[in-house]
PDB file of C-alpha atoms in Angstrom:
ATOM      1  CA  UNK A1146      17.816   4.703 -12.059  1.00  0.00           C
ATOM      2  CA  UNK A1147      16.658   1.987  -9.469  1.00  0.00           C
ATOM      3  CA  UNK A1148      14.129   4.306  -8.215  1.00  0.00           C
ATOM      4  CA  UNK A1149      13.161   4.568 -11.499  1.00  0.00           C
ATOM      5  CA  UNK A1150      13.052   1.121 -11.726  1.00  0.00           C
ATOM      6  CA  UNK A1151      10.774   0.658  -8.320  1.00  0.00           C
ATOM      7  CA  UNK A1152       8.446   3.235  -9.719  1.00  0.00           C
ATOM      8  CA  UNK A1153       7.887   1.571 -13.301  1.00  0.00           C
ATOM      9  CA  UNK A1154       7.558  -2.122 -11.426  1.00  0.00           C
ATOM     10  CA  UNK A1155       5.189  -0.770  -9.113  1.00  0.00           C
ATOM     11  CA  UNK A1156       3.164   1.112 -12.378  1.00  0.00           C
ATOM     12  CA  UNK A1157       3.344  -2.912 -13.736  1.00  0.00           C
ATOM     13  CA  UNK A1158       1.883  -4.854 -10.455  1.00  0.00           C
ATOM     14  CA  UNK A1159      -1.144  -2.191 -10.582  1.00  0.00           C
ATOM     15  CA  UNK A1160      -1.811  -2.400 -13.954  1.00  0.00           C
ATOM     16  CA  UNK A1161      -2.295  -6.402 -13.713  1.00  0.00           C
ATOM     17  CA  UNK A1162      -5.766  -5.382 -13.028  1.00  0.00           C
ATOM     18  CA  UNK A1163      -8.396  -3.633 -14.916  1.00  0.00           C
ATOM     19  CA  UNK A1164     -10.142  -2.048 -12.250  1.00  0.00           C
ATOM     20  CA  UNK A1165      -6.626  -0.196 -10.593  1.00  0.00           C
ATOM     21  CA  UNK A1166      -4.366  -0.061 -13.457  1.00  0.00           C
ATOM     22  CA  UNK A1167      -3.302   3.756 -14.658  1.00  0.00           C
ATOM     23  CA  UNK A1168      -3.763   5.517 -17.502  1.00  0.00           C
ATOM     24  CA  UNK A1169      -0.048   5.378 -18.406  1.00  0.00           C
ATOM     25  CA  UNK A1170       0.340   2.368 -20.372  1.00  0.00           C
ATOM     26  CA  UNK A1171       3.187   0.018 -19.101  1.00  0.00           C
ATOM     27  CA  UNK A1172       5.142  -1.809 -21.796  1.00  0.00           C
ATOM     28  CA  UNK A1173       6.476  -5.188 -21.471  1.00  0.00           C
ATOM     29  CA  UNK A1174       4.950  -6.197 -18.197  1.00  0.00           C
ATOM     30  CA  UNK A1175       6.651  -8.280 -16.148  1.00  0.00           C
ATOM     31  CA  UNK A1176       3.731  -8.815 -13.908  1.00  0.00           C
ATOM     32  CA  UNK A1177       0.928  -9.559 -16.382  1.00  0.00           C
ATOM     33  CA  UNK A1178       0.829 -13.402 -16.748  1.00  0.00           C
ATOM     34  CA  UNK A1179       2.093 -13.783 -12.809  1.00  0.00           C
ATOM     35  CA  UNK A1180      -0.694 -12.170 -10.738  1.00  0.00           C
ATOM     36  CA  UNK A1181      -3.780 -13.460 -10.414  1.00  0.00           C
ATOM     37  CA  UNK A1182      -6.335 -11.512  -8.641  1.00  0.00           C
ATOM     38  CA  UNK A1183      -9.402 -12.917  -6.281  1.00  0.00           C
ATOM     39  CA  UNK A1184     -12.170 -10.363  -5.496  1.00  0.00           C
ATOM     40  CA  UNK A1185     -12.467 -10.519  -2.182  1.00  0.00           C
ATOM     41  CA  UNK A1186     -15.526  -8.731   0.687  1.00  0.00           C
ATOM     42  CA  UNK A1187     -18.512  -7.176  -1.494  1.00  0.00           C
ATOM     43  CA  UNK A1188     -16.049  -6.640  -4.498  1.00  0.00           C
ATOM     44  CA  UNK A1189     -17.865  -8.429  -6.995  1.00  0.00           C
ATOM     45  CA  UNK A1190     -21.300  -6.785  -5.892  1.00  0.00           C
ATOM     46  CA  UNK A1191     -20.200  -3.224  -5.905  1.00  0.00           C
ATOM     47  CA  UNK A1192     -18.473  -3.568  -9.635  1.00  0.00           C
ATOM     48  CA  UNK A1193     -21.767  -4.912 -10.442  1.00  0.00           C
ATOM     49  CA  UNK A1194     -23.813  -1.618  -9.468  1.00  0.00           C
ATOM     50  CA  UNK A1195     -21.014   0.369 -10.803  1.00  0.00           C
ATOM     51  CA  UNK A1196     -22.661  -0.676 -14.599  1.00  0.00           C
ATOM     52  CA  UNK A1197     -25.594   0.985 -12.927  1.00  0.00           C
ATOM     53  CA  UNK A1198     -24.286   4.115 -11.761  1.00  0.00           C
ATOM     54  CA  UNK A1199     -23.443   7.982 -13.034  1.00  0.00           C
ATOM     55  CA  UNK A1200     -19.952   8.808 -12.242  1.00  0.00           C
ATOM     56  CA  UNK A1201     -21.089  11.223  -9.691  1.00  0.00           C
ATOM     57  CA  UNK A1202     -23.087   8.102  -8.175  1.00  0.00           C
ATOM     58  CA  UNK A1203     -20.271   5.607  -8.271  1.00  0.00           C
ATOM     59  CA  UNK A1204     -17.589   8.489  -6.351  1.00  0.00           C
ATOM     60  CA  UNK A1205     -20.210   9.059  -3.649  1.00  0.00           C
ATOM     61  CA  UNK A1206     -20.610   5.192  -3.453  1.00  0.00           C
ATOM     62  CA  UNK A1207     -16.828   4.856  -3.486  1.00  0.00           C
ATOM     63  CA  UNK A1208     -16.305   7.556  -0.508  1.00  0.00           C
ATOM     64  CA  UNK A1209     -17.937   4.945   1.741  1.00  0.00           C
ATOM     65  CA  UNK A1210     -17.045   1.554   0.460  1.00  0.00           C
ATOM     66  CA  UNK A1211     -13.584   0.015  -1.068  1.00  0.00           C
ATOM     67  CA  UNK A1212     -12.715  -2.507  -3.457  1.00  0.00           C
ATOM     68  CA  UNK A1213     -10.276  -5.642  -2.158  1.00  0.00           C
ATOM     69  CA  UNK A1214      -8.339  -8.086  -4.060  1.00  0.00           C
ATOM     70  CA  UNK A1215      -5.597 -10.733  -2.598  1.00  0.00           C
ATOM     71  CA  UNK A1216      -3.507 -11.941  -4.991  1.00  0.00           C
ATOM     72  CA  UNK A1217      -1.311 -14.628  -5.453  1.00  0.00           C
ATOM     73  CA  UNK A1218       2.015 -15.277  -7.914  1.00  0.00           C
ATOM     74  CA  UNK A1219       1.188 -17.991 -10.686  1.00  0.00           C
ATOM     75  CA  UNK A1220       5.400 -19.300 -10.955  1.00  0.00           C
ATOM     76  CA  UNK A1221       7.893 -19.753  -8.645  1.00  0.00           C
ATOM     77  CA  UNK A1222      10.387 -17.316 -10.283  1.00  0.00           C
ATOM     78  CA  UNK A1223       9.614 -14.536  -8.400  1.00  0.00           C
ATOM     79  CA  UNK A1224      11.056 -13.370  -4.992  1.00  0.00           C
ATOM     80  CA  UNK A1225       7.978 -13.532  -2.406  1.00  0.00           C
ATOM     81  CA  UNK A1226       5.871 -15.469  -4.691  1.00  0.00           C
ATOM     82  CA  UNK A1227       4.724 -17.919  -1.762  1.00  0.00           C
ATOM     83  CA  UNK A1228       3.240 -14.938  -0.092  1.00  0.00           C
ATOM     84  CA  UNK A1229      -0.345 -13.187  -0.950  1.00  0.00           C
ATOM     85  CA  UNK A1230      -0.862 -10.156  -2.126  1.00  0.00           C
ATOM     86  CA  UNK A1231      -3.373  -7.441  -1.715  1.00  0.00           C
ATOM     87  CA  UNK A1232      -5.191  -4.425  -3.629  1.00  0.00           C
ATOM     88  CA  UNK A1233      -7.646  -1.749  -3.021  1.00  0.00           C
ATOM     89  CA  UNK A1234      -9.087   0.773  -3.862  1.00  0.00           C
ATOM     90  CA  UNK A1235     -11.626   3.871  -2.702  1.00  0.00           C
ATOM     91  CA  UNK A1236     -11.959   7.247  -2.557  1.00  0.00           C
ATOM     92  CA  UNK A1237     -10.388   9.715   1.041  1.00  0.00           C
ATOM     93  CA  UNK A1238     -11.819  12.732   1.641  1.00  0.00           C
ATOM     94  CA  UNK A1239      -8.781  14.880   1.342  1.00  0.00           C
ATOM     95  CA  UNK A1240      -6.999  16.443  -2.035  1.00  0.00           C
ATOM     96  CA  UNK A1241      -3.988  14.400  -3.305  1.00  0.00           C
ATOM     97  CA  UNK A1242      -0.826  16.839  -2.419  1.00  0.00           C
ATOM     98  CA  UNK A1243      -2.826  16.675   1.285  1.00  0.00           C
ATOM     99  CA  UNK A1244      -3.032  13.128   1.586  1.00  0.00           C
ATOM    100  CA  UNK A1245       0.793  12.919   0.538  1.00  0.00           C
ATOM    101  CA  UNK A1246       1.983  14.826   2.836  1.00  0.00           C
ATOM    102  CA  UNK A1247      -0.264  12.829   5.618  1.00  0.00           C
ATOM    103  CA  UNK A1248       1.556   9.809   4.259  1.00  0.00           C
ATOM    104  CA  UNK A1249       4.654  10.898   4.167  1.00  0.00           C
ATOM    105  CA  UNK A1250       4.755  12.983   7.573  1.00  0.00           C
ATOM    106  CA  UNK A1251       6.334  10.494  10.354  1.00  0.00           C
ATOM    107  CA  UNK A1252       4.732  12.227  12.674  1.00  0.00           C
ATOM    108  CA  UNK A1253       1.256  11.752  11.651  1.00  0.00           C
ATOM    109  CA  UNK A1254       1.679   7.588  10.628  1.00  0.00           C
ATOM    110  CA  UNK A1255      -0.786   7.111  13.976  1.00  0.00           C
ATOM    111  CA  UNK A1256      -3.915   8.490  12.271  1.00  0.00           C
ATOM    112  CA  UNK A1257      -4.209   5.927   9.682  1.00  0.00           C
ATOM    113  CA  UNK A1258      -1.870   2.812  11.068  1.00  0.00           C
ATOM    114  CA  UNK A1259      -3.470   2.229  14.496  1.00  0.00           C
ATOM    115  CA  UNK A1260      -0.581  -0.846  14.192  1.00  0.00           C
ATOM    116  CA  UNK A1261       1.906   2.067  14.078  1.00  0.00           C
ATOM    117  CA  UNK A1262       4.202   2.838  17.239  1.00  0.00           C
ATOM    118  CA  UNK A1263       6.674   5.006  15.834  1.00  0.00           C
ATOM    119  CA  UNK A1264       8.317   5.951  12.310  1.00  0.00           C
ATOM    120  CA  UNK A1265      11.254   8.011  12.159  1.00  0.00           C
ATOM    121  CA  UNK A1266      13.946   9.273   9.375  1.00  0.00           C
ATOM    122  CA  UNK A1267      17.416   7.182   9.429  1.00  0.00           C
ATOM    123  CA  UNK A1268      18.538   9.146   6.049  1.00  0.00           C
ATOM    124  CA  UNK A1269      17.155  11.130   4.161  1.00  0.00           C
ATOM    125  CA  UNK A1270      18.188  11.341   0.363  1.00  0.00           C
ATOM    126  CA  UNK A1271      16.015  14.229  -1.304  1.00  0.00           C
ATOM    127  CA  UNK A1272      12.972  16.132   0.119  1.00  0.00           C
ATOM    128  CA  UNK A1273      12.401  18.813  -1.984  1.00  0.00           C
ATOM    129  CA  UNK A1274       8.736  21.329  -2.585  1.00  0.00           C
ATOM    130  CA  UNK A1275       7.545  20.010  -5.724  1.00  0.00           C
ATOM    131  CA  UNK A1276       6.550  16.442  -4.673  1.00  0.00           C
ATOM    132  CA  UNK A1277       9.650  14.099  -4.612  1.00  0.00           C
ATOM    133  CA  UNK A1278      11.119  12.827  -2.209  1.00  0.00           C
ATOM    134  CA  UNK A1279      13.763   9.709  -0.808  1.00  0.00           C
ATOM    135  CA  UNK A1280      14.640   8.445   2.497  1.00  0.00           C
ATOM    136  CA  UNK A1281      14.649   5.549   4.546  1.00  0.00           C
ATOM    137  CA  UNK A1282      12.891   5.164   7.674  1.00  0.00           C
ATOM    138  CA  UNK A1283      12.772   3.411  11.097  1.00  0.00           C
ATOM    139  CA  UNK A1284       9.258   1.754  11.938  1.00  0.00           C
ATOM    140  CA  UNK A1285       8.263  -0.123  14.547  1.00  0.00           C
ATOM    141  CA  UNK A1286       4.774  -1.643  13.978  1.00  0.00           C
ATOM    142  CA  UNK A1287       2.418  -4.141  15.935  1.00  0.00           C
ATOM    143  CA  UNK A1288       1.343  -7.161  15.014  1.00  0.00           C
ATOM    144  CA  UNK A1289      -2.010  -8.489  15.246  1.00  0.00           C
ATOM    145  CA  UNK A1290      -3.438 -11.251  17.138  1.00  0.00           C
ATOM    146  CA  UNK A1291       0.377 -11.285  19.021  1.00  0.00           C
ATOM    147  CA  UNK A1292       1.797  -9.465  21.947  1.00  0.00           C
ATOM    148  CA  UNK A1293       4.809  -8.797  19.716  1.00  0.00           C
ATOM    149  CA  UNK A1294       6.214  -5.634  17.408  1.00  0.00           C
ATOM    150  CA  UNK A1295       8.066  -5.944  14.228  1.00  0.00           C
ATOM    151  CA  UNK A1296      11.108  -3.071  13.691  1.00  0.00           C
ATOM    152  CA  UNK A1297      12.123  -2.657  10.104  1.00  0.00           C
ATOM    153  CA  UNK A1298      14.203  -0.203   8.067  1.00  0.00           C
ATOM    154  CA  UNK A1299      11.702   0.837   4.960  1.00  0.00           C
ATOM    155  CA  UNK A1300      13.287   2.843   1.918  1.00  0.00           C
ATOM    156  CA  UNK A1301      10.252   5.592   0.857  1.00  0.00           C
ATOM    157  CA  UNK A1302      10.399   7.292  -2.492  1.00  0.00           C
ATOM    158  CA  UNK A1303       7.214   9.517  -3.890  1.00  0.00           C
ATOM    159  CA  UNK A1304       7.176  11.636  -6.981  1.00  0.00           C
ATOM    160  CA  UNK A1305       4.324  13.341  -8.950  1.00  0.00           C
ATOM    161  CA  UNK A1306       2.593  11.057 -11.037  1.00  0.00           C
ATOM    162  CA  UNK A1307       2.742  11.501 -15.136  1.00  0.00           C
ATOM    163  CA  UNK A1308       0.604  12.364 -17.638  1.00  0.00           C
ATOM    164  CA  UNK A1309      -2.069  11.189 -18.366  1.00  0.00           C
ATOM    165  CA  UNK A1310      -2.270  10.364 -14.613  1.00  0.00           C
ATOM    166  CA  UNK A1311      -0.769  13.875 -13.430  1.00  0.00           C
ATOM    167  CA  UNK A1312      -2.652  15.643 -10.735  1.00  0.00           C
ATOM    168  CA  UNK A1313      -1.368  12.747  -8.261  1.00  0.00           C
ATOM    169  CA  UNK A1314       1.207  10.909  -6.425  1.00  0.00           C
ATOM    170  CA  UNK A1315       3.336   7.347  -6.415  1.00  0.00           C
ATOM    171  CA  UNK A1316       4.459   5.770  -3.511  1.00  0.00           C
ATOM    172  CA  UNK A1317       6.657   3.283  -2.945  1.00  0.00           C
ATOM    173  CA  UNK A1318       8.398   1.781  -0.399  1.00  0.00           C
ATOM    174  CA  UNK A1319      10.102  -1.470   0.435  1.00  0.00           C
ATOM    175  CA  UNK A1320      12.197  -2.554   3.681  1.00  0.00           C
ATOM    176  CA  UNK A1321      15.829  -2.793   2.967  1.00  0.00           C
ATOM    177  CA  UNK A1322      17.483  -6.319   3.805  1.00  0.00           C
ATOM    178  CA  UNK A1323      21.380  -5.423   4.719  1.00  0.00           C
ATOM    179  CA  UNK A1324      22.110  -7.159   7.565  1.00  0.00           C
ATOM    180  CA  UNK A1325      19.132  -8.705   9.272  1.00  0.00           C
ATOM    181  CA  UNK A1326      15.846  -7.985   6.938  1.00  0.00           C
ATOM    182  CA  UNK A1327      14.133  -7.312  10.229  1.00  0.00           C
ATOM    183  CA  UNK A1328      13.227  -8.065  14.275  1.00  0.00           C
ATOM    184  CA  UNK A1329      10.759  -8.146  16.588  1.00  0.00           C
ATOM    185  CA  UNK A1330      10.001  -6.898  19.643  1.00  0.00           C
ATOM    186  CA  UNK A1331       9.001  -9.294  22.611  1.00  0.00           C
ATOM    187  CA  UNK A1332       6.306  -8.114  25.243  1.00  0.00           C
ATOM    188  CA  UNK A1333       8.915  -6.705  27.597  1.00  0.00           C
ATOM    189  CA  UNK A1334      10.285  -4.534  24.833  1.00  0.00           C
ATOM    190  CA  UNK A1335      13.701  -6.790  24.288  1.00  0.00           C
ATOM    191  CA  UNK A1336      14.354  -6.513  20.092  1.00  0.00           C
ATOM    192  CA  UNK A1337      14.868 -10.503  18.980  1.00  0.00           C
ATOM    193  CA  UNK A1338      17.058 -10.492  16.211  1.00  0.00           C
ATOM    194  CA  UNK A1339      15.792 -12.420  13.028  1.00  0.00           C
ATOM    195  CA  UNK A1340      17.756 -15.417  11.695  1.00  0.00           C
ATOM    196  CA  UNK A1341      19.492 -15.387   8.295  1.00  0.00           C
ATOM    197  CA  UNK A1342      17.174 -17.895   6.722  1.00  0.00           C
ATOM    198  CA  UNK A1343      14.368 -17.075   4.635  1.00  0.00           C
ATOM    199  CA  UNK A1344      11.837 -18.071   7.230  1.00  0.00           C
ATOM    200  CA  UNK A1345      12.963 -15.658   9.805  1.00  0.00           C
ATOM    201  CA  UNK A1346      12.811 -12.461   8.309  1.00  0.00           C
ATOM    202  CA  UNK A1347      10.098  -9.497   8.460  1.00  0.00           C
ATOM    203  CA  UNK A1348       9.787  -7.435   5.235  1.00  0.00           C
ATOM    204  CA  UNK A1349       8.267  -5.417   3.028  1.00  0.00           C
ATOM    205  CA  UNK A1350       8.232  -6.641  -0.570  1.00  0.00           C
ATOM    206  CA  UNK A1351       5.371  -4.141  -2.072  1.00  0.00           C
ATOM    207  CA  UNK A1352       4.078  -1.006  -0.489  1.00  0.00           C
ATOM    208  CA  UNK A1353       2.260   1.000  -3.025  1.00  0.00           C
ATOM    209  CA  UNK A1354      -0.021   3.812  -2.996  1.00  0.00           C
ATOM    210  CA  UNK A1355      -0.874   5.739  -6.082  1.00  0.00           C
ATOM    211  CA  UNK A1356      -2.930   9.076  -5.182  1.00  0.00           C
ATOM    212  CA  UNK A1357      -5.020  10.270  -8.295  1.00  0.00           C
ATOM    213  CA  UNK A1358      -7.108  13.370  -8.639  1.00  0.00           C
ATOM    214  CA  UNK A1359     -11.166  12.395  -8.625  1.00  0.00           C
ATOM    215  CA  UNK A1360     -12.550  14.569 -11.922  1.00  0.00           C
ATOM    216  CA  UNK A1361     -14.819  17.179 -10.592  1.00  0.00           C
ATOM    217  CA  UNK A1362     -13.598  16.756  -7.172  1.00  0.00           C
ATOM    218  CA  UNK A1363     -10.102  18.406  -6.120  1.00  0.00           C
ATOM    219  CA  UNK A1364     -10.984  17.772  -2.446  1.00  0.00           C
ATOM    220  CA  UNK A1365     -11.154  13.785  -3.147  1.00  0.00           C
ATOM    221  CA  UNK A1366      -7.793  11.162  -3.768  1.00  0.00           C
ATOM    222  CA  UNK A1367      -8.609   8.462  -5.614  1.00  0.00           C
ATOM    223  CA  UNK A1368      -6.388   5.910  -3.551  1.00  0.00           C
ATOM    224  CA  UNK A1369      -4.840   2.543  -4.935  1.00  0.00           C
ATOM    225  CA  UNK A1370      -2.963   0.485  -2.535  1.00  0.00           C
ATOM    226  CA  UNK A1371      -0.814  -2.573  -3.634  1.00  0.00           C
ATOM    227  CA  UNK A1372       1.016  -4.580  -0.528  1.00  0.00           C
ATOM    228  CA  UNK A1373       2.825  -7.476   0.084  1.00  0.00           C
ATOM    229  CA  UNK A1374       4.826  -8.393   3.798  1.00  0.00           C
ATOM    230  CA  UNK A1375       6.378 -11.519   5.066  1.00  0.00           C
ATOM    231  CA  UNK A1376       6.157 -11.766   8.912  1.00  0.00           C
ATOM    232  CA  UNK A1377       7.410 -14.575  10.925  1.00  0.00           C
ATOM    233  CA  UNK A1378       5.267 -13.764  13.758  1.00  0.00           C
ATOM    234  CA  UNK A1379       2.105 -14.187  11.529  1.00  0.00           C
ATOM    235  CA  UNK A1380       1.833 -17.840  10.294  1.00  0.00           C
ATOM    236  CA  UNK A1381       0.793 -18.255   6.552  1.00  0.00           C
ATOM    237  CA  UNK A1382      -2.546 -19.401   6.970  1.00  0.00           C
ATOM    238  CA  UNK A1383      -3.557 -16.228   9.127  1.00  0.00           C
ATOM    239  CA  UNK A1384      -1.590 -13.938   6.409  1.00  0.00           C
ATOM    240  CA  UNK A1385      -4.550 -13.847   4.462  1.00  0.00           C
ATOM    241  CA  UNK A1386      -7.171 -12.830   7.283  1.00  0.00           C
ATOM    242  CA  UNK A1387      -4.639 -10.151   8.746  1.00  0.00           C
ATOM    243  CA  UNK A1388      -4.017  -8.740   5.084  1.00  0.00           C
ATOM    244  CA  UNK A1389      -7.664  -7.835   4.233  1.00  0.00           C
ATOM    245  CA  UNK A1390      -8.273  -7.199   8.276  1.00  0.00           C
ATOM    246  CA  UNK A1391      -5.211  -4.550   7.565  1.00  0.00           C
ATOM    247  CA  UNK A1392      -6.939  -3.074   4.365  1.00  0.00           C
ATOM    248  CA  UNK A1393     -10.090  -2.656   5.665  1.00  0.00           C
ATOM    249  CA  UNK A1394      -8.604  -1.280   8.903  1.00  0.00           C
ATOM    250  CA  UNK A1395      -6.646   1.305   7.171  1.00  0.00           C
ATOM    251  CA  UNK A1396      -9.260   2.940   4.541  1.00  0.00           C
ATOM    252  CA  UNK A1397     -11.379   3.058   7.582  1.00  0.00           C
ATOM    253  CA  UNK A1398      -8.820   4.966   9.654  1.00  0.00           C
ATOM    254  CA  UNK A1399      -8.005   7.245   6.777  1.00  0.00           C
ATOM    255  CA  UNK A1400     -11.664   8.614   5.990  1.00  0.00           C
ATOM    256  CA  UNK A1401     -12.098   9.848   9.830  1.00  0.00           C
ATOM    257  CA  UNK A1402     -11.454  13.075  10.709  1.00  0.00           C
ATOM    258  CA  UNK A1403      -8.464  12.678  12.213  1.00  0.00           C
ATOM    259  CA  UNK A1404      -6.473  11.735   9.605  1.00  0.00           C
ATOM    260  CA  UNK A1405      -7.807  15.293   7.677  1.00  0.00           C
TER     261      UNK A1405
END
């Protein structure tokens, strides 16, 4: 039921804008007069040609470039809403049962999160061959612009998108707060423990990636990522620069070879 819950708020946060949401229609969102969205990079440009475009033209176009929005909360009532948000979306070159399992494989987190150092399985709650899956995970991750590393423990769930957005995959996965909601890592390797208060912790709110089948193509995923983090190593006017820097990093990272 909560993952249930995860799933169907995450299906909400996407659907705030017209260009990412799914087919599914989500009733009663909560999201949908407290998001407002900011094109961001050559966002605005590209949706422009799309008016222009076949379909075939606008997937090539779309294997190359992405589309980025940051977002911010418009009330104060929900948890995070000081802290920006960020969307995208483009097209990876591999099918989307392949590119789940790339995302989901510990092992392979390095081929697409150069900011990566490890990611490992603490518990792990259902794994089964059809697509779903639950478990929480240890990741240690560096930040950018510091000579610090953030460790945090990350609940991951995935299941098989619906119809009408079948042929895909959900992702979702948000730190878990028991104890400390996070620490760092110092340049000698020595963990710092975070402080109780609000502006000490590390966390994941919203990390989202919904993997859709491109018509036509069944060696494409049409990939949506939604994600918001609070770091205390990255001050909040930098947040911002490191979020799309982050984006932009990881599409890139995910369309080479290496990550095939």
């Amino acid at each position: 039921e909560a993952l249930d819950a995860m799933v169907t708020s995450a299906m909400a946060l996407g659907s705030t804008n017209a260009e990412t949401a799914l087919l599914t229609e989500v009733s009663e969102n909560p999201f949908q007069s407290k998001v407002q969205w900011k094109a961001e990079c050559s966002t605005n440009k590209l949706l422009r040609q799309k008016e222009r475009l076949s379909e075939e033209e606008w997937i090539s176009l779309m294997e190359r470039e992405i589309l980025v929005w940051s977002g911010k909360c418009t009330t104060t009532d929900t948890y995070g809403h000081e802290l920006p948000l960020f969307l995208a979306r483009g097209i990876v070159p591999s099918s989307p049962e392949e590119f789940m399992n790339l995302l989901w494989d510990n092992s392979r987190t390095s081929e697409y999160n150069q900011f990566c150092i490890e990611r490992c399985n603490l518990l792990v709650v259902e794994e089964d061959h059809d697509g779903r899956g639950t478990k929480v995970v240890r990741s240690e991750t560096r930040v950018p612009f510091t000579g610090l590393s953030v460790v945090l423990s990350t609940l991951m769930h995935v299941r098989k998108l619906e119809a009408p957005d079948d042929e895909g995959y959900v992702i979702v996965s948000r730190s878990l707060t028991s104890g400390t909601a996070g620490t760092h890592v110092n340049e000698t390797g020595v963990e710092q423990q975070q402080g109780g208060g609000q502006e000490g912790r590390n966390e994941i709110l919203w990390g989202v990636n919904f993997l859709r089948s491109v018509p036509g193509r069944p060696d494409l995923t049409d990939l949506t990522c939604i994600s918001q983090v609070r770091s205390s190593l990255v001050p909040l006017f930098l947040a911002h620069r490191v979020g799309i820097m982050a984006v932009e990093n990881c599409f890139v990272a995910m369309r080479s070879p290496k990550a095939r």
